[in-house]
């Protein structure tokens, strides 16, 4: 696929569709593929991981036309993104809110920085799948029927792929990040677990602790390839 010159990469030149609305009423946007969706890539289900939105947006803006096979969600949690919070506007960690067999009602603990203790409290939601953003993402996936999903996160610096798939190995090789079978701590109600229970392969692409400039140099080329190349799994 032909790519736009850098001078023209300031805007996304085609329209998104709203696949729902956030709790605050912000449209949940998807940039659809021209052909059948084989891959969905989403960013910022954790609102404090805005570097994933910026990198994925930059990758999308390289394209002259929508991806033939890949749908893109730049912000799965727009309320958290505009407020700078990990959770949504109701204080729910959306990546602990999916209706999985291991969903728990216990508070979700996370670290304010990578070296801090896990002591900041969020909610997993009142019930599994309680949040509008969670429900909308599930309905979008049911509609698109992608063969795989890549979920962008930060800052654990790894490619989490319990299936050890060709797609996961390719992202690990291209990004230089280690391929791991899990992130090393329990994540009840996580999107990846929901995917596994739906037999939907999910690769979690965790950027490291890097500046936006480094993310643009290191990860945007990988994401551009992901959007434009024929996919493998
Ligand atoms: Zn995250």
mmCIF file of C-alpha atoms and ligand atoms in Angstrom:
data_model
loop_
_atom_site.group_PDB
_atom_site.id
_atom_site.type_symbol
_atom_site.label_atom_id
_atom_site.label_comp_id
_atom_site.label_asym_id
_atom_site.label_seq_id
_atom_site.Cartn_x
_atom_site.Cartn_y
_atom_site.Cartn_z
ATOM 1 C CA UNK A 1 0.000 0.000 0.000
ATOM 2 C CA UNK A 2 1.189 3.513 -0.853
ATOM 3 C CA UNK A 3 1.866 5.672 2.217
ATOM 4 C CA UNK A 4 1.216 9.403 2.606
ATOM 5 C CA UNK A 5 4.215 11.699 2.718
ATOM 6 C CA UNK A 6 4.969 12.966 6.220
ATOM 7 C CA UNK A 7 3.811 16.498 5.313
ATOM 8 C CA UNK A 8 0.271 15.138 4.817
ATOM 9 C CA UNK A 9 0.084 13.076 7.999
ATOM 10 C CA UNK A 10 -1.495 15.797 10.163
ATOM 11 C CA UNK A 11 -5.047 14.493 9.925
ATOM 12 C CA UNK A 12 -6.982 11.272 9.407
ATOM 13 C CA UNK A 13 -8.562 11.838 5.975
ATOM 14 C CA UNK A 14 -11.547 9.549 6.301
ATOM 15 C CA UNK A 15 -14.449 9.212 8.681
ATOM 16 C CA UNK A 16 -14.850 7.025 11.717
ATOM 17 C CA UNK A 17 -18.093 5.364 12.761
ATOM 18 C CA UNK A 18 -19.431 5.559 16.299
ATOM 19 C CA UNK A 19 -19.836 2.070 17.778
ATOM 20 C CA UNK A 20 -21.381 3.443 20.969
ATOM 21 C CA UNK A 21 -20.881 6.195 23.520
ATOM 22 C CA UNK A 22 -18.860 6.487 26.703
ATOM 23 C CA UNK A 23 -20.406 7.217 30.093
ATOM 24 C CA UNK A 24 -19.711 10.942 29.495
ATOM 25 C CA UNK A 25 -21.355 10.738 26.069
ATOM 26 C CA UNK A 26 -18.205 10.791 23.941
ATOM 27 C CA UNK A 27 -18.526 8.761 20.718
ATOM 28 C CA UNK A 28 -16.600 5.484 20.743
ATOM 29 C CA UNK A 29 -14.961 5.621 17.329
ATOM 30 C CA UNK A 30 -13.868 2.856 14.972
ATOM 31 C CA UNK A 31 -11.995 3.339 11.705
ATOM 32 C CA UNK A 32 -13.204 0.418 9.640
ATOM 33 C CA UNK A 33 -11.338 -1.620 7.050
ATOM 34 C CA UNK A 34 -12.373 -1.557 3.394
ATOM 35 C CA UNK A 35 -12.591 -5.347 3.229
ATOM 36 C CA UNK A 36 -13.598 -7.980 5.765
ATOM 37 C CA UNK A 37 -12.031 -7.201 9.152
ATOM 38 C CA UNK A 38 -9.316 -9.733 9.908
ATOM 39 C CA UNK A 39 -7.630 -7.787 12.691
ATOM 40 C CA UNK A 40 -8.810 -5.204 15.245
ATOM 41 C CA UNK A 41 -6.199 -2.981 16.898
ATOM 42 C CA UNK A 42 -7.283 -0.859 19.868
ATOM 43 C CA UNK A 43 -5.488 1.580 22.169
ATOM 44 C CA UNK A 44 -6.104 3.271 25.531
ATOM 45 C CA UNK A 45 -8.523 0.961 27.278
ATOM 46 C CA UNK A 46 -6.482 2.346 30.172
ATOM 47 C CA UNK A 47 -6.937 6.110 29.941
ATOM 48 C CA UNK A 48 -3.521 6.916 31.379
ATOM 49 C CA UNK A 49 -1.811 5.122 28.484
ATOM 50 C CA UNK A 50 -2.334 7.901 25.948
ATOM 51 C CA UNK A 51 0.986 7.149 24.251
ATOM 52 C CA UNK A 52 -0.750 4.119 22.706
ATOM 53 C CA UNK A 53 -3.453 6.360 21.176
ATOM 54 C CA UNK A 54 -0.864 8.778 19.781
ATOM 55 C CA UNK A 55 1.252 6.014 18.242
ATOM 56 C CA UNK A 56 -1.739 4.219 16.696
ATOM 57 C CA UNK A 57 -3.104 7.526 15.343
ATOM 58 C CA UNK A 58 0.267 8.322 13.787
ATOM 59 C CA UNK A 59 0.313 4.885 12.164
ATOM 60 C CA UNK A 60 -3.237 5.342 10.808
ATOM 61 C CA UNK A 61 -2.275 8.751 9.380
ATOM 62 C CA UNK A 62 0.439 7.119 7.272
ATOM 63 C CA UNK A 63 -2.271 5.423 5.180
ATOM 64 C CA UNK A 64 -3.713 6.959 2.006
ATOM 65 C CA UNK A 65 -6.932 4.974 2.432
ATOM 66 C CA UNK A 66 -8.451 2.742 5.099
ATOM 67 C CA UNK A 67 -6.644 -0.492 5.816
ATOM 68 C CA UNK A 68 -7.887 -3.353 3.637
ATOM 69 C CA UNK A 69 -8.199 -5.752 6.568
ATOM 70 C CA UNK A 70 -7.598 -3.952 9.847
ATOM 71 C CA UNK A 71 -10.084 -1.952 11.974
ATOM 72 C CA UNK A 72 -8.736 0.628 14.415
ATOM 73 C CA UNK A 73 -10.042 1.983 17.728
ATOM 74 C CA UNK A 74 -7.843 4.839 18.937
ATOM 75 C CA UNK A 75 -9.411 5.173 22.398
ATOM 76 C CA UNK A 76 -11.421 2.342 23.938
ATOM 77 C CA UNK A 77 -11.730 4.484 27.096
ATOM 78 C CA UNK A 78 -12.069 8.110 25.912
ATOM 79 C CA UNK A 79 -13.364 9.363 29.288
ATOM 80 C CA UNK A 80 -10.240 8.054 31.025
ATOM 81 C CA UNK A 81 -8.068 9.469 28.263
ATOM 82 C CA UNK A 82 -9.403 13.037 28.582
ATOM 83 C CA UNK A 83 -9.302 12.843 32.375
ATOM 84 C CA UNK A 84 -5.902 11.164 32.535
ATOM 85 C CA UNK A 85 -7.252 8.292 34.634
ATOM 86 C CA UNK A 86 -6.654 4.569 34.233
ATOM 87 C CA UNK A 87 -10.331 3.801 34.731
ATOM 88 C CA UNK A 88 -13.384 5.256 33.036
ATOM 89 C CA UNK A 89 -15.397 8.205 34.395
ATOM 90 C CA UNK A 90 -17.028 5.862 36.947
ATOM 91 C CA UNK A 91 -13.657 4.708 38.289
ATOM 92 C CA UNK A 92 -13.880 1.281 36.672
ATOM 93 C CA UNK A 93 -10.769 -0.404 35.263
ATOM 94 C CA UNK A 94 -12.336 -1.551 31.968
ATOM 95 C CA UNK A 95 -9.656 -4.201 31.554
ATOM 96 C CA UNK A 96 -11.049 -5.912 34.669
ATOM 97 C CA UNK A 97 -14.707 -5.500 33.663
ATOM 98 C CA UNK A 98 -15.079 -8.122 30.910
ATOM 99 C CA UNK A 99 -17.549 -10.955 31.495
ATOM 100 C CA UNK A 100 -15.086 -13.785 32.068
ATOM 101 C CA UNK A 101 -15.258 -16.900 34.221
ATOM 102 C CA UNK A 102 -12.622 -15.349 36.535
ATOM 103 C CA UNK A 103 -14.230 -11.869 36.971
ATOM 104 C CA UNK A 104 -13.990 -10.712 40.595
ATOM 105 C CA UNK A 105 -15.882 -8.071 42.557
ATOM 106 C CA UNK A 106 -12.808 -7.281 44.694
ATOM 107 C CA UNK A 107 -11.279 -3.808 44.226
ATOM 108 C CA UNK A 108 -8.644 -3.600 41.490
ATOM 109 C CA UNK A 109 -5.226 -2.529 42.757
ATOM 110 C CA UNK A 110 -2.730 -0.844 40.485
ATOM 111 C CA UNK A 111 0.582 0.969 40.689
ATOM 112 C CA UNK A 112 0.752 4.740 40.301
ATOM 113 C CA UNK A 113 4.272 4.267 38.879
ATOM 114 C CA UNK A 114 6.067 1.116 37.776
ATOM 115 C CA UNK A 115 8.224 1.021 40.933
ATOM 116 C CA UNK A 116 5.390 1.860 43.378
ATOM 117 C CA UNK A 117 3.445 -0.702 45.423
ATOM 118 C CA UNK A 118 0.170 -1.965 43.992
ATOM 119 C CA UNK A 119 -2.039 0.154 46.280
ATOM 120 C CA UNK A 120 -4.226 2.464 44.157
ATOM 121 C CA UNK A 121 -7.825 1.249 44.224
ATOM 122 C CA UNK A 122 -10.200 1.075 41.255
ATOM 123 C CA UNK A 123 -13.444 -0.815 40.695
ATOM 124 C CA UNK A 124 -13.906 -3.847 38.419
ATOM 125 C CA UNK A 125 -17.499 -2.611 37.891
ATOM 126 C CA UNK A 126 -20.693 -3.558 39.717
ATOM 127 C CA UNK A 127 -21.117 -6.677 37.594
ATOM 128 C CA UNK A 128 -19.159 -8.354 34.764
ATOM 129 C CA UNK A 129 -19.533 -6.226 31.631
ATOM 130 C CA UNK A 130 -21.311 -3.447 33.535
ATOM 131 C CA UNK A 131 -19.695 -0.554 31.677
ATOM 132 C CA UNK A 132 -20.924 1.058 28.437
ATOM 133 C CA UNK A 133 -17.406 1.030 26.980
ATOM 134 C CA UNK A 134 -16.998 -2.708 27.714
ATOM 135 C CA UNK A 135 -20.409 -3.573 26.264
ATOM 136 C CA UNK A 136 -19.778 -1.509 23.125
ATOM 137 C CA UNK A 137 -16.375 -3.105 22.474
ATOM 138 C CA UNK A 138 -17.887 -6.593 22.811
ATOM 139 C CA UNK A 139 -20.705 -5.703 20.377
ATOM 140 C CA UNK A 140 -18.172 -4.212 17.940
ATOM 141 C CA UNK A 141 -16.140 -7.419 18.003
ATOM 142 C CA UNK A 142 -19.276 -9.536 17.506
ATOM 143 C CA UNK A 143 -20.111 -7.379 14.476
ATOM 144 C CA UNK A 144 -16.616 -7.240 12.952
ATOM 145 C CA UNK A 145 -15.695 -10.874 13.698
ATOM 146 C CA UNK A 146 -11.931 -10.259 13.498
ATOM 147 C CA UNK A 147 -9.621 -13.265 13.451
ATOM 148 C CA UNK A 148 -7.420 -11.650 16.095
ATOM 149 C CA UNK A 149 -7.146 -8.514 18.223
ATOM 150 C CA UNK A 150 -4.065 -6.498 19.178
ATOM 151 C CA UNK A 151 -4.575 -4.510 22.411
ATOM 152 C CA UNK A 152 -2.089 -1.687 23.015
ATOM 153 C CA UNK A 153 -0.946 -0.959 26.567
ATOM 154 C CA UNK A 154 2.024 0.512 28.467
ATOM 155 C CA UNK A 155 4.535 0.420 30.134
ATOM 156 C CA UNK A 156 5.408 -3.270 30.751
ATOM 157 C CA UNK A 157 7.637 -3.572 27.644
ATOM 158 C CA UNK A 158 6.534 -7.003 26.413
ATOM 159 C CA UNK A 159 4.348 -8.814 23.912
ATOM 160 C CA UNK A 160 1.880 -10.922 25.892
ATOM 161 C CA UNK A 161 0.616 -13.758 23.718
ATOM 162 C CA UNK A 162 -0.575 -16.898 25.530
ATOM 163 C CA UNK A 163 -1.044 -18.582 22.120
ATOM 164 C CA UNK A 164 2.569 -17.985 21.005
ATOM 165 C CA UNK A 165 1.019 -17.134 17.611
ATOM 166 C CA UNK A 166 2.774 -16.103 14.418
ATOM 167 C CA UNK A 167 1.230 -12.645 14.891
ATOM 168 C CA UNK A 168 2.611 -12.311 18.432
ATOM 169 C CA UNK A 169 6.034 -13.581 17.401
ATOM 170 C CA UNK A 170 6.093 -11.164 14.453
ATOM 171 C CA UNK A 171 5.232 -8.155 16.680
ATOM 172 C CA UNK A 172 7.879 -9.240 19.205
ATOM 173 C CA UNK A 173 10.515 -9.554 16.515
ATOM 174 C CA UNK A 174 9.653 -6.246 14.844
ATOM 175 C CA UNK A 175 9.297 -4.266 18.102
ATOM 176 C CA UNK A 176 12.299 -5.845 19.816
ATOM 177 C CA UNK A 177 10.145 -6.606 22.873
ATOM 178 C CA UNK A 178 10.179 -10.019 24.581
ATOM 179 C CA UNK A 179 7.341 -12.458 23.901
ATOM 180 C CA UNK A 180 5.758 -13.640 27.169
ATOM 181 C CA UNK A 181 2.832 -16.019 27.911
ATOM 182 C CA UNK A 182 1.342 -13.706 30.600
ATOM 183 C CA UNK A 183 2.119 -10.441 32.409
ATOM 184 C CA UNK A 184 3.097 -12.184 35.641
ATOM 185 C CA UNK A 185 0.175 -11.225 37.904
ATOM 186 C CA UNK A 186 -3.554 -12.107 37.996
ATOM 187 C CA UNK A 187 -5.821 -10.026 35.755
ATOM 188 C CA UNK A 188 -9.400 -11.235 36.413
ATOM 189 C CA UNK A 189 -11.952 -9.872 33.973
ATOM 190 C CA UNK A 190 -9.277 -8.835 31.475
ATOM 191 C CA UNK A 191 -10.018 -8.379 27.794
ATOM 192 C CA UNK A 192 -7.413 -11.005 26.880
ATOM 193 C CA UNK A 193 -9.123 -13.595 29.074
ATOM 194 C CA UNK A 194 -12.497 -12.742 27.550
ATOM 195 C CA UNK A 195 -10.952 -13.198 24.090
ATOM 196 C CA UNK A 196 -9.481 -16.573 25.054
ATOM 197 C CA UNK A 197 -12.870 -17.735 26.339
ATOM 198 C CA UNK A 198 -14.445 -16.647 23.024
ATOM 199 C CA UNK A 199 -11.659 -18.442 21.097
ATOM 200 C CA UNK A 200 -10.535 -15.033 19.826
ATOM 201 C CA UNK A 201 -6.731 -14.727 19.819
ATOM 202 C CA UNK A 202 -5.566 -11.566 21.610
ATOM 203 C CA UNK A 203 -2.032 -10.197 21.531
ATOM 204 C CA UNK A 204 -1.287 -7.551 24.167
ATOM 205 C CA UNK A 205 1.354 -5.154 22.871
ATOM 206 C CA UNK A 206 2.871 -3.378 25.891
ATOM 207 C CA UNK A 207 5.062 -0.387 25.081
ATOM 208 C CA UNK A 208 7.908 0.249 27.511
ATOM 209 C CA UNK A 209 8.630 3.365 29.540
ATOM 210 C CA UNK A 210 9.501 5.605 26.625
ATOM 211 C CA UNK A 211 8.905 9.137 25.461
ATOM 212 C CA UNK A 212 6.256 9.885 22.797
ATOM 213 C CA UNK A 213 9.111 10.609 20.404
ATOM 214 C CA UNK A 214 10.692 7.211 21.069
ATOM 215 C CA UNK A 215 7.281 5.548 20.696
ATOM 216 C CA UNK A 216 6.890 7.236 17.301
ATOM 217 C CA UNK A 217 10.285 5.965 16.166
ATOM 218 C CA UNK A 218 10.066 2.481 17.646
ATOM 219 C CA UNK A 219 6.396 1.440 17.482
ATOM 220 C CA UNK A 220 4.730 3.493 14.730
ATOM 221 C CA UNK A 221 6.609 1.633 11.940
ATOM 222 C CA UNK A 222 5.485 -1.696 13.451
ATOM 223 C CA UNK A 223 1.882 -0.467 13.631
ATOM 224 C CA UNK A 224 1.996 0.848 10.039
ATOM 225 C CA UNK A 225 3.109 -2.601 8.895
ATOM 226 C CA UNK A 226 0.391 -4.224 10.973
ATOM 227 C CA UNK A 227 -2.242 -2.058 9.266
ATOM 228 C CA UNK A 228 -0.947 -2.616 5.758
ATOM 229 C CA UNK A 229 0.598 -6.079 5.516
ATOM 230 C CA UNK A 230 -1.297 -9.288 4.937
ATOM 231 C CA UNK A 231 -1.762 -10.728 8.409
ATOM 232 C CA UNK A 232 -0.530 -14.035 9.731
ATOM 233 C CA UNK A 233 -1.469 -15.726 12.951
HETATM 234 ZN ZN1 LIG B 1 -2.847 -0.960 30.334
#
